[in-house]
Amino acid sequence: MTRYFFIILLMGVLGVLVVVKAGIIIFAERQYWSDVADRFVRENVVVKPNRGNIISSDGKLMASSMPKYHIYMDFKAGGKAKEDSLTLHFDEICQGLNRIFPDKLVNYFRTHLKNGWNKGSRNYLIYPRRISYSQYKAVKELPVFSMSSNRGGFHTREYNHREKPFGTLAERTLGELYPDVEQGAKNGLELAFDSLLKGENGVTHRKKVRNQYINITDVPPVDGCDLITTIDVGMQDICEKALLDKLHEINGNVGVVVLMEVETGDVKAIVNMTKGRDGVYREERNNAISDMMEPGSTFKTASLMVALEDGYITPEDGVDTGNGVMMMHKRPMRDHNWRRGGYQYLTVPQILMVSSNIGISYLIDKHYGNNPDKFVEGLYRMSLHEPLNLQIPGEGKPNIRRPRDGRWSKTALPWMSIGYETQIPPMNTLTFYNAIANNGKMVKPRFVKATARNGEIIKEYPVEVINPSICSRKTLDQIQEMLELVVSKGLGSAAGSNQFSVSGKTGTAQISQGAGGYKTGTVHYLVSFCGYFPSENPKYSCIVAIQKPGLPASGGLMAGSVFGRIAERVYAKDLTLNLAHAVDSTSVPIPDVKPGDLVQANYVLSRLKVATKNEFTKPRTRDLPVWGNIEKETAQVILKNNKISGDIVPNVVGMGAKDAVYLLESKGLQVSLSGVGKVKSQSLAKGTTIKKGQTIRIYLQ
C-alpha cells in the first residue's frame, strides 16, 4: 500500500505540473506561441494595409499612422549555435542597444539580458518602452538580432500608433485607436470612418526557393482612404486658447466651443474641455454633441419665433414685468435683476435684449396656456426636436416633451419657454442659430467633406439640408434684427466688436443636480452665448457653453467675452487681400523653392507653369529622389544635383521637414524635430561621419 501511495502521489504531482504548465502556455505565453504559429504559416498570410490619414480643411496632417514595436528575445530559439553567437557578441549587442536607447546604460542591458538568458525566457522584453520603426531597424542590424526569428529568437509585437502633429488639438473629435492592431478605433472620426480608414487586407503565401522562403502576393493590400475634414487648424487653435483662458479665470468645470460655417454647416472648430481631478483640462468626451442639458435663455429666441410665426405677437407688443417677480401658476417667475427692482414695461425686442424671463413666459403662457401642444408643435416645425445624425458617434437626441406624453403641469409651459423642462445638446442649439444666419435654411453640421486616396477624391459628402425654411421671411427678419440688438444694446455686448457687427443671444441657467433638483449642494450654472457674425452677411456661427459652480454666473460676460475674442480673431484670420494688386503685371513671379527632392520640385513647378532649367539626371522612376539645391533667376528656377556620400551627414539646412527626415533616416540616423517651418540648423555638422542609430536634432523655423 505504501508503494501504491507513492506512485499515486507522484502521478498526482505530475498531473498538477502538467496543468500548471498548460496554464502558463495558455495565458502567460499565449502571445508568444501565437506569434510562433504565425511565423510557420505558409499559406494565406494576411498583410495589413496602411491606415488612411486625417487631414484638415486647409491641407494639414492631423492624424497619421506610425507603427510602434515592443521587442522580445526567445533565448531558447536557435539552439547551441545561437548561444555561441550570443556569447561571442554579447558586449557588442549591449553597446549597440545603449547607442540606440541612450536612456539605458550598457550595464543595464548586460544585467537585463543575462537575467532573461538565465531564466531561459522565450518571450523576454528587451526594452520596456515602445520603439519607432527607425529604432526597430537599427536593433535589427545588431549581431544575433539580424538573424531570422527562428534562428536568432528576436521577434516583435506591432502596435497601432496614431501620430498627431498638433497634439491634443480636436483630440476627441478626431478620435483614438486601441493599442492592439486588431481592436480598431475607440471613438470620434476614427470610429465613424473606421471601415474606410483601415483599408482592405492583402493575402500572401510563402514559397521555398533555394532553401529560402519568399513572400508571394496573392491579393495586394488596399491602403485606407484619407479623410478630408472641415476642421481648420488655425481656427481650432483660436477657439481652444480662448476657452481655456476663460475656464482658468472662472474655475469652470466643463467648456464647449463649436465654430461653424453658416452656408455649408462645416464645423471649422470644436473644443470639449473637462477639468480633471488634478486641475488640468482635457478632452475626455464630446460634450458638444452629447451633453443633454437645459439650454436656458438661448432657447428664448425659439419661443419668440414660434409666437411671431403664429401671429400672436408683433415686435410692437410689450409686457409690464413690474418689479422683476411675477407669480406664474402659484410659482414665482423672476428676472435676473429682481433684487434691483425689475425692468417695468418692456417691448418684445427689449424682452430679448435684456433676457427677461417674465416677458417671455408671460407671452407664451398667455397665448398657448390653453393649448400648449400648439407651442410645442411650433418648435417641432423648426426641427428643434430632430436628431442631427452627425458623422461622428455619441450624439444626444433633443428631448422636447409634449403635453400628451404625460407629466405635464400648468408651470411646464412658462418654464419651457425660457429654456427649462427640455434638454438640447449644444450642437443642436448652434444648428438652430446657424439656420437663422443662413436665411432660414437649416443645414446638417458636417465634419468630413470627402475621402481621398493618393490625392484623388473617392467620395464627396455634400451639404445636407434638414429644413429648407424654419420660418417665414418676415419672422426671420424680425428675429435677426432683435438678435443684433442683443449685442449692440443688450446683455450680449461683451460678444461684440468694433470692427464688425455681431448677432446672438446670451444664456444663463441653473443645472439640475439629478434627483435633488436645483437645491442640492453647490448650485452649478450653464453660461452660454450662441450667435453669428458679421450680422449683415453672416459667414460663421458659434456657440460657447461653460458649466461652472456657484455665483457669479453671466452668459453675456463670461461666454459672450469668449465668443467676442474668437469672432475678432477668426474675422482677422479670414481677411484676404487681392494679391493681383501686389504683383507687377510686367514681371513673372518666381516662387521660393526649398532645397530637397528635385524630382518632386520639378513636378510641382511644371504644374504651376514656372520655367525651370534642370541640371540633374532624372531617375528612371519618379519614386526615386534626387537631392539637390535650387537657384532663382529672374525668369526661371535652376535645379542642380548635389551628390551625397553614403557615410557622411548631409546638409539639410533650408529643406522642409519631410525631405530632411526622409534623407537623414535613409542614412540610418534617428531624427528629432523641433519647431515649425524649414530647417534652420542641425545638431550634427555636414560632412561628419555617420554612426548608425545616432540621433540628430534638426531645428525648424
XYZ file of C-alpha atoms in Angstrom, residues 352-355 482-507 528-529 554-565 567-568:
46
model
C -34.937 89.568 -25.766
C -32.273 92.282 -25.336
C -32.331 92.039 -21.524
C -33.340 88.335 -21.492
C -33.612 91.506 -32.384
C -30.515 89.314 -32.128
C -28.361 92.157 -33.407
C -29.863 94.462 -30.753
C -28.979 91.905 -28.028
C -25.286 92.517 -28.786
C -25.323 96.191 -29.788
C -27.590 97.423 -26.951
C -28.388 94.475 -24.689
C -26.725 91.969 -22.360
C -24.566 90.458 -25.111
C -22.323 93.494 -25.555
C -19.210 91.530 -24.484
C -19.586 89.408 -27.634
C -19.497 92.442 -29.895
C -16.685 94.008 -31.908
C -15.716 97.495 -33.050
C -14.745 96.107 -36.462
C -17.971 94.330 -37.461
C -21.464 93.633 -36.151
C -22.385 90.510 -34.181
C -25.789 88.912 -33.520
C -26.662 86.363 -30.863
C -28.271 85.516 -27.549
C -26.954 85.070 -24.020
C -27.913 82.188 -21.763
C -23.630 80.338 -22.796
C -23.701 82.551 -25.842
C -23.356 85.522 -16.555
C -23.751 84.195 -20.072
C -23.110 87.627 -21.556
C -19.966 88.482 -19.607
C -18.405 85.013 -19.404
C -19.403 83.065 -22.524
C -20.000 86.265 -24.520
C -16.448 87.505 -23.966
C -15.058 84.184 -25.257
C -17.322 84.472 -28.315
C -16.125 88.034 -28.957
C -12.470 87.056 -28.725
C -15.025 86.249 -33.575
C -12.411 89.001 -33.832
